[in-house]
PDB file of C-alpha atoms in Angstrom:
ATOM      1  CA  UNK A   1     -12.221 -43.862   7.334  1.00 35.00           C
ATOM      2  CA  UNK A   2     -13.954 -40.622   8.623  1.00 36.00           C
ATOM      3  CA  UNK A   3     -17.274 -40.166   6.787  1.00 37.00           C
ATOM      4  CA  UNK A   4     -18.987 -36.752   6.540  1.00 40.00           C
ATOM      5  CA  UNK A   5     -22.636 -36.158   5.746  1.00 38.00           C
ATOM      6  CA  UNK A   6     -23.709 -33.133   3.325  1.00 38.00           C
ATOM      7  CA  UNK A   7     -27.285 -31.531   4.466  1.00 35.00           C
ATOM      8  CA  UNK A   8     -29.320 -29.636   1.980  1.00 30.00           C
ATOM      9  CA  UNK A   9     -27.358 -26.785   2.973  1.00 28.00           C
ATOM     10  CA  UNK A  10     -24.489 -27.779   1.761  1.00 33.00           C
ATOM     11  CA  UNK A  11     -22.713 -27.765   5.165  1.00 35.00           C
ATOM     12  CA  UNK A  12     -20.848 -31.032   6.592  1.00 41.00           C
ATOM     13  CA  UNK A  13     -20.575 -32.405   9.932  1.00 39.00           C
ATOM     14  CA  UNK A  14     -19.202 -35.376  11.225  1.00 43.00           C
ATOM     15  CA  UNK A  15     -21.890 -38.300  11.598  1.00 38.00           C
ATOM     16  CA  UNK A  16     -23.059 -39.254  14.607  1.00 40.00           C
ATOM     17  CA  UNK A  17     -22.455 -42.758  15.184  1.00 46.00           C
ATOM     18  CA  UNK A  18     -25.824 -44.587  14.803  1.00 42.00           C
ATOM     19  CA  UNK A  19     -25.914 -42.677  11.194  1.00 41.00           C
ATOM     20  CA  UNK A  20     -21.572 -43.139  10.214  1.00 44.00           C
ATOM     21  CA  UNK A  21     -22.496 -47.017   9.540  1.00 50.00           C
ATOM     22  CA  UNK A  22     -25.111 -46.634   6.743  1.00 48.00           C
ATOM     23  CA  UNK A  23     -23.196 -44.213   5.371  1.00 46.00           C
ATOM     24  CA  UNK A  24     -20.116 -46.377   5.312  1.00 52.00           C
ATOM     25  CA  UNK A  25     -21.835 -48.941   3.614  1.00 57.00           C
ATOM     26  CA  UNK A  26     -22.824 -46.810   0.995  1.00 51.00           C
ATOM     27  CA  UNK A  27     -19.374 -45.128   0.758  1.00 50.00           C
ATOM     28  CA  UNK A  28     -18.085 -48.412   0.486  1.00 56.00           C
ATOM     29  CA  UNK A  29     -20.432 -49.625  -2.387  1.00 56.00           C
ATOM     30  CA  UNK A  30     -20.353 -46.555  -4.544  1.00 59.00           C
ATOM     31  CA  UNK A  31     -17.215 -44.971  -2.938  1.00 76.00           C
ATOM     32  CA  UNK A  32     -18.576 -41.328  -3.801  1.00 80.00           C
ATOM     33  CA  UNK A  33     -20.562 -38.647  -2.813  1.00 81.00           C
ATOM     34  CA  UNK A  34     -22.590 -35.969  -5.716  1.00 84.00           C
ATOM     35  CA  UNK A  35     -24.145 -33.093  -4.543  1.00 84.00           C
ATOM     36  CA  UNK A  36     -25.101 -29.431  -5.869  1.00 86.00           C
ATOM     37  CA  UNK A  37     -23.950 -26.590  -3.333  1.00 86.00           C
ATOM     38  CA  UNK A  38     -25.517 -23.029  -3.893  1.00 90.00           C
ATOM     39  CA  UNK A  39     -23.319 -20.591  -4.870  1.00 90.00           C
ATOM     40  CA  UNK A  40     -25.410 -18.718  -1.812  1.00 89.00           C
ATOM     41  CA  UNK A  41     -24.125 -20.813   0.537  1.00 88.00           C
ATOM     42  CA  UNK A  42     -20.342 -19.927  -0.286  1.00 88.00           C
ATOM     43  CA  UNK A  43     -19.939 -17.088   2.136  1.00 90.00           C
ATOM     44  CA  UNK A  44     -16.548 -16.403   1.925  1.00 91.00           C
ATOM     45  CA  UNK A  45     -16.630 -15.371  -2.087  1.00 89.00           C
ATOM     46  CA  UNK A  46     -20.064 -13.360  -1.121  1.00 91.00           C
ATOM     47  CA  UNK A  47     -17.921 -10.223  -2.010  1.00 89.00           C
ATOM     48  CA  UNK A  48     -16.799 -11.296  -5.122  1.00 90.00           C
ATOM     49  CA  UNK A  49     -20.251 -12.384  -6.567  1.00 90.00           C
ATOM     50  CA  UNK A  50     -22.398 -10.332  -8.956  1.00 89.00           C
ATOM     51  CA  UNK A  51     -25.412 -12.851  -8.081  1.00 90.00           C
ATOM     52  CA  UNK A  52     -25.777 -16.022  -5.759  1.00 88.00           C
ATOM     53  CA  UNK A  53     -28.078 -17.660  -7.948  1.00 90.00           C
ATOM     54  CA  UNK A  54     -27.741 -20.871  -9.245  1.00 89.00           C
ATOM     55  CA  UNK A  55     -24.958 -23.875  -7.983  1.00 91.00           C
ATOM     56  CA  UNK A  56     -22.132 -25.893  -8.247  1.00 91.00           C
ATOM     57  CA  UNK A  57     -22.101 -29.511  -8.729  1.00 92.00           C
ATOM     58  CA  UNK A  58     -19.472 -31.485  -7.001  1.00 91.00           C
ATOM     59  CA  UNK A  59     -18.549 -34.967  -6.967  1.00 91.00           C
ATOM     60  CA  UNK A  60     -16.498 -36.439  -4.287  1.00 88.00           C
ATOM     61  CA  UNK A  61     -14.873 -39.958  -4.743  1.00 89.00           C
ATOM     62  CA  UNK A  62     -13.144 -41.411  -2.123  1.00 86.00           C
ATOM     63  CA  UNK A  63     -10.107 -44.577  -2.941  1.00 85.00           C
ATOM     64  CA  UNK A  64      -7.637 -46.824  -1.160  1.00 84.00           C
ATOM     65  CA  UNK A  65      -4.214 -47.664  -3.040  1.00 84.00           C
ATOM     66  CA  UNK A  66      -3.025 -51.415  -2.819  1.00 85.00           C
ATOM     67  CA  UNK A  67      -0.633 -50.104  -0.388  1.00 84.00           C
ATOM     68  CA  UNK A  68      -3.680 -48.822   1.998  1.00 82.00           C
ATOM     69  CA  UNK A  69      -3.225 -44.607   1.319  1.00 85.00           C
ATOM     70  CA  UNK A  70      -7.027 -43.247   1.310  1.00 86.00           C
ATOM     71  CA  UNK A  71      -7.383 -40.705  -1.636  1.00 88.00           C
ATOM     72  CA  UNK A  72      -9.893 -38.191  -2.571  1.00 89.00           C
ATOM     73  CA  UNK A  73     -10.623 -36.972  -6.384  1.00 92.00           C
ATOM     74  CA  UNK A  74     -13.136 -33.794  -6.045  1.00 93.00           C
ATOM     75  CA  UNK A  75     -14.411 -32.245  -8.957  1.00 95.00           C
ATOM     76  CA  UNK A  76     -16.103 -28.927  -9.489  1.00 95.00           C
ATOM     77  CA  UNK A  77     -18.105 -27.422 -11.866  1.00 96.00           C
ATOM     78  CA  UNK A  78     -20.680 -24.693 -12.782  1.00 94.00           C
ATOM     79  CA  UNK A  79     -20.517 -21.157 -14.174  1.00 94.00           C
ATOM     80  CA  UNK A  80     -20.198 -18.240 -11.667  1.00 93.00           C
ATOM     81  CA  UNK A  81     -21.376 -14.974 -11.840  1.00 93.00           C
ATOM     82  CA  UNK A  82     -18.908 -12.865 -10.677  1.00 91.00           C
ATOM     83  CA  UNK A  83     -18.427  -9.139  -9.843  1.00 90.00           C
ATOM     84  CA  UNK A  84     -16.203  -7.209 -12.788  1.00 89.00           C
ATOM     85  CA  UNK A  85     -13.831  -5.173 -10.861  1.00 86.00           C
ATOM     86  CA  UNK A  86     -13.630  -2.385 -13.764  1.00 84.00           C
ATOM     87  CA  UNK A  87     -17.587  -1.589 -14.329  1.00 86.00           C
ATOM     88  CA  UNK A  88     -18.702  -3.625 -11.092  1.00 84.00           C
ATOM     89  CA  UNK A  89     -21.022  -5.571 -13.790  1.00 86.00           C
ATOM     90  CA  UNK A  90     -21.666  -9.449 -13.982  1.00 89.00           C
ATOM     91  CA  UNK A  91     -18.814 -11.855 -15.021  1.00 90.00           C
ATOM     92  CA  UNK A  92     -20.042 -15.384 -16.574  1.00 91.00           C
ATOM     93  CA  UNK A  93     -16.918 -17.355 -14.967  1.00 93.00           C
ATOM     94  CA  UNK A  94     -16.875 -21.335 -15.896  1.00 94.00           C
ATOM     95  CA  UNK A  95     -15.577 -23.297 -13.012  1.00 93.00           C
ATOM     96  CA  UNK A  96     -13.985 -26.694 -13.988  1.00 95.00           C
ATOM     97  CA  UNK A  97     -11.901 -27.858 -11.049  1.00 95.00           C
ATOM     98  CA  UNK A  98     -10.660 -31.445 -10.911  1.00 95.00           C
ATOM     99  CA  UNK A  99      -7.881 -32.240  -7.586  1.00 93.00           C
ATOM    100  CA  UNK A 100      -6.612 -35.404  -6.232  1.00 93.00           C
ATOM    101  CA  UNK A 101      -5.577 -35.699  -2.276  1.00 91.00           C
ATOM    102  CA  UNK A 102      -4.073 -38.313  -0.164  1.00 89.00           C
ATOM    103  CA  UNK A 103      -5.909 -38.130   2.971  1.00 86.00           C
ATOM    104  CA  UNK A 104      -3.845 -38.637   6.285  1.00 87.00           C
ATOM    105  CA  UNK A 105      -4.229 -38.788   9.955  1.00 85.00           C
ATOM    106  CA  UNK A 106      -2.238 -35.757  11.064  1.00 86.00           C
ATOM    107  CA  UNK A 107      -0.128 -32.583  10.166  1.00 88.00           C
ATOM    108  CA  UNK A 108       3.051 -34.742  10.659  1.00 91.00           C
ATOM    109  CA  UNK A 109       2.400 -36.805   8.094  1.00 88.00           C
ATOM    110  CA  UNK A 110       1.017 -34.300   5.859  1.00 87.00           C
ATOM    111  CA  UNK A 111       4.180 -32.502   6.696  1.00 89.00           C
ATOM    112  CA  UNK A 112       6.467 -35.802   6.226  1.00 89.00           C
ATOM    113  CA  UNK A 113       4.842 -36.601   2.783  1.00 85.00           C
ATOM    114  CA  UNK A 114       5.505 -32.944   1.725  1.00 84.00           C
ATOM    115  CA  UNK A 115       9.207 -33.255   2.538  1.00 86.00           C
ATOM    116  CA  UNK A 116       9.507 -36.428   0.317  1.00 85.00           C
ATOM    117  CA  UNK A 117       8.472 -34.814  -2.381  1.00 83.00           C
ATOM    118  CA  UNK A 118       7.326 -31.581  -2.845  1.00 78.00           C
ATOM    119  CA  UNK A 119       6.337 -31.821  -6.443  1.00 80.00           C
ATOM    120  CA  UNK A 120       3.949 -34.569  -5.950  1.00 80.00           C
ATOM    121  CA  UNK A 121       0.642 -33.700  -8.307  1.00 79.00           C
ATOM    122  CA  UNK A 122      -1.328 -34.908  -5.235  1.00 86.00           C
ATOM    123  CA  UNK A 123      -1.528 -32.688  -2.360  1.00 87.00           C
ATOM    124  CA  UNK A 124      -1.460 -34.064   1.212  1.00 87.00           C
ATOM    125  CA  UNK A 125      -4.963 -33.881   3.180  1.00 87.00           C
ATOM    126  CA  UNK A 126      -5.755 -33.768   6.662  1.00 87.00           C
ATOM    127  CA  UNK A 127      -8.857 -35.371   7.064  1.00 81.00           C
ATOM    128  CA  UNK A 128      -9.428 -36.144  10.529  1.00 71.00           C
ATOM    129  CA  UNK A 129     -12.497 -36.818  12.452  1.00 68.00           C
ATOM    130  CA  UNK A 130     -13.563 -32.560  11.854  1.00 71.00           C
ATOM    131  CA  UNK A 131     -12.776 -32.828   8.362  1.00 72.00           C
ATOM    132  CA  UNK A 132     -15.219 -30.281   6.544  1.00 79.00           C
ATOM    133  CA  UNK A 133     -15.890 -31.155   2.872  1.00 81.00           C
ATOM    134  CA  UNK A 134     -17.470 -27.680   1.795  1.00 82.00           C
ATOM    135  CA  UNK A 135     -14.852 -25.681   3.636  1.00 86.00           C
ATOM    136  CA  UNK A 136     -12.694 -27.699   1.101  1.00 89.00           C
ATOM    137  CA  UNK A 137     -14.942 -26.410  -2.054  1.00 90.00           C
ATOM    138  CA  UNK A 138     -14.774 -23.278  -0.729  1.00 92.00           C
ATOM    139  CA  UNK A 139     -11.078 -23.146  -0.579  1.00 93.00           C
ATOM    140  CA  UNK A 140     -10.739 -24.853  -3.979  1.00 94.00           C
ATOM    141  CA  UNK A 141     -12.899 -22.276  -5.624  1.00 94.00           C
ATOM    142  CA  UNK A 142     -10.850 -19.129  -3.964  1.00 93.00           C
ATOM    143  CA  UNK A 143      -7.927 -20.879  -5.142  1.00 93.00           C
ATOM    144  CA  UNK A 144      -8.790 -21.200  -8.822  1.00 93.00           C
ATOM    145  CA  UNK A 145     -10.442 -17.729  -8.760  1.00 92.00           C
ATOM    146  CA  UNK A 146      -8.478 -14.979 -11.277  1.00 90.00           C
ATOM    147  CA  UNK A 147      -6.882 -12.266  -9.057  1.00 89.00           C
ATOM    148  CA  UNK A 148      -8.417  -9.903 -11.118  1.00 86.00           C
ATOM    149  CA  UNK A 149     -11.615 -10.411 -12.742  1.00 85.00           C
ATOM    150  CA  UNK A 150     -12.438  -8.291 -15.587  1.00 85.00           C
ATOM    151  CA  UNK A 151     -14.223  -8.493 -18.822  1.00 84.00           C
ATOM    152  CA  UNK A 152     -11.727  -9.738 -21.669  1.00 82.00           C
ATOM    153  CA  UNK A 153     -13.941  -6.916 -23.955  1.00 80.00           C
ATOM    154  CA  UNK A 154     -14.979  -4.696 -20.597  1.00 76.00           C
ATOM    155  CA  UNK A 155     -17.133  -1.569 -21.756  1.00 70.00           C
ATOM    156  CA  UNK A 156     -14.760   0.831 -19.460  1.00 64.00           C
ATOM    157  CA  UNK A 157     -11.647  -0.467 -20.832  1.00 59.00           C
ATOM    158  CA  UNK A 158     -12.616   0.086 -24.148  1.00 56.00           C
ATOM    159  CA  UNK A 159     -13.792   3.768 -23.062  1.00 57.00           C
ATOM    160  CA  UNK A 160     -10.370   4.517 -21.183  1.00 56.00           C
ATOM    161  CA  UNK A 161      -8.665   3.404 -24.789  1.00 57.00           C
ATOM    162  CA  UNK A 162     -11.011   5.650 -27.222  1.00 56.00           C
ATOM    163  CA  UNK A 163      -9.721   8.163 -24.571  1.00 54.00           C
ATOM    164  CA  UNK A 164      -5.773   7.800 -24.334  1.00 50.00           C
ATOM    165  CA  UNK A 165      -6.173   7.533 -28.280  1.00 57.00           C
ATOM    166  CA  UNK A 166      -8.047  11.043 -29.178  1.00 55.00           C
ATOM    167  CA  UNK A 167      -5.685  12.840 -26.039  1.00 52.00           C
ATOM    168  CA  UNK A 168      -2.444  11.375 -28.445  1.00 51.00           C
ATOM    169  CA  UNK A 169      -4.575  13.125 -31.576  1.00 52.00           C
ATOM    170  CA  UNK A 170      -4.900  16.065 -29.388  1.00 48.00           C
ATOM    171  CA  UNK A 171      -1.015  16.893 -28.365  1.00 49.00           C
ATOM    172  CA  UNK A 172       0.401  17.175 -30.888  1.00 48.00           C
ATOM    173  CA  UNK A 173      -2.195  19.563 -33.279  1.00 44.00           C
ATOM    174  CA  UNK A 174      -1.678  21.300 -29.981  1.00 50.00           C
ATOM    175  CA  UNK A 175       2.129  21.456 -30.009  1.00 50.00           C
ATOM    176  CA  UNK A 176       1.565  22.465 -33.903  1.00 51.00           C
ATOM    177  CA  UNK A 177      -0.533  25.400 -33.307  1.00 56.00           C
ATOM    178  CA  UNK A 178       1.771  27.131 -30.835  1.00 54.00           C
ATOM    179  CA  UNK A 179       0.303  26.068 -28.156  1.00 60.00           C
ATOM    180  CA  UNK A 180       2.556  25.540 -25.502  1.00 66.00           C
ATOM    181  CA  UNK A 181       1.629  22.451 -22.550  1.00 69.00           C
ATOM    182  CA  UNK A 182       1.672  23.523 -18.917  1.00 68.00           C
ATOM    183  CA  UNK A 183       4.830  21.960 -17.433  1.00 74.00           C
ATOM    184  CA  UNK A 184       3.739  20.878 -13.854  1.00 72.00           C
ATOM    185  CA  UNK A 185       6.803  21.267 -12.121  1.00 77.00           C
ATOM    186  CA  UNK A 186       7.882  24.904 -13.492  1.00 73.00           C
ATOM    187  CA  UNK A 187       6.594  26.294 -10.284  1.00 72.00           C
ATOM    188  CA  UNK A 188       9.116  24.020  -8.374  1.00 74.00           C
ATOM    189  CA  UNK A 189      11.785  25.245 -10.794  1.00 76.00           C
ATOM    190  CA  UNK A 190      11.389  28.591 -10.176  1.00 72.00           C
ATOM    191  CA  UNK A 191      11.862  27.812  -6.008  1.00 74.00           C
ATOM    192  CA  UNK A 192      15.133  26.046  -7.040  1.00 77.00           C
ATOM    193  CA  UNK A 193      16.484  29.299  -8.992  1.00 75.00           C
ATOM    194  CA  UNK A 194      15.331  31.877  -6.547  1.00 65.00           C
ATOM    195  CA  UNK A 195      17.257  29.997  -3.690  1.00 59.00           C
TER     196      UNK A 195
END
């Protein structure tokens, strides 16, 4: 089993030798690994954050099945703050991700375990001797990110409403009064006829 070691940076590495046995030992006595990653050190959803403050907690357990297939359960959580796309304010986003892998050797048998079933609930996992455990966070979090992020209640959306509702109040006391609407593509008409 490949055994990764998580700095206070939150980045992983493969161990160096003299260090991998120790670590085994303890992966094989507690079988997990709990850790807090700042939302800082995410640089790939830097864009999409109102505020790096704060951090995610993350526990990763590591299993073997009777039959010998190595398994990881990671789960996620914390509350982002992330970047309203319609008033570019903060977004309080909770983040409760919980995923199961089977961790294999190579893309061929990632690829072979697909084809057997593709429906399975857990998702084939390379995890070779470069396996990066916060590149997987990382991806996990972009994955269970909304595509768009908005307010449910968002200040402009309620603005753009007030406005679409007093414009519907407007046309028609407009229509009323004699008031005739400018018709945008009269000028076009009048082309057409003179041809």
């Amino acid at each position: 089993m490949t055994v990764f070691w998580v700095d206070s940076l939150a980045l992983t590495r493969p161990l160096p030798e003299s260090v991998a046995g120790a670590m085994q030992e303890r992966l094989r006595a507690e079988r997990s690994l709990q850790c807090s990653l700042p939302f800082s050190a995410l640089l790939r959803l830097q864009d999409a954050l109102a505020s790096d403050d704060g951090a995610l907690s993350w526990l990763a357990e590591f299993s073997c099945t009777a039959n010998g297939e190595r398994r990881l359960r990671l789960q996620l959580t914390g509350t982002m703050q992330l970047l309203c796309q319609r008033c570019l304010g903060a977004l309080a986003y909770p983040l409760e991700i919980v995923r199961d892998f089977h961790l294999v050797e190579s893309e061929e048998e990632a690829d072979r375990l697909f084809d057997a079933d593709p429906e399975a609930s857990i998702e084939p996992l390379v995890a070779g001797r470069k396996f990066d455990l916060a590149a997987l966070i990382e991806d996990e979090i972009i994955l269970a990110l909304p595509a768009i992020r908005t307010h449910e209640n968002c200040v402009l959306r309620q603005a753009g409403q007030a406005a679409y509702e007093s414009a519907a109040e407007v046309e028609p006391n407009q229509e009323q009064g004699g008031l005739e609407r400018p018709k945008p593509f009269a000028a076009l008409s009048a082309l057409k006829k003179g041809k």
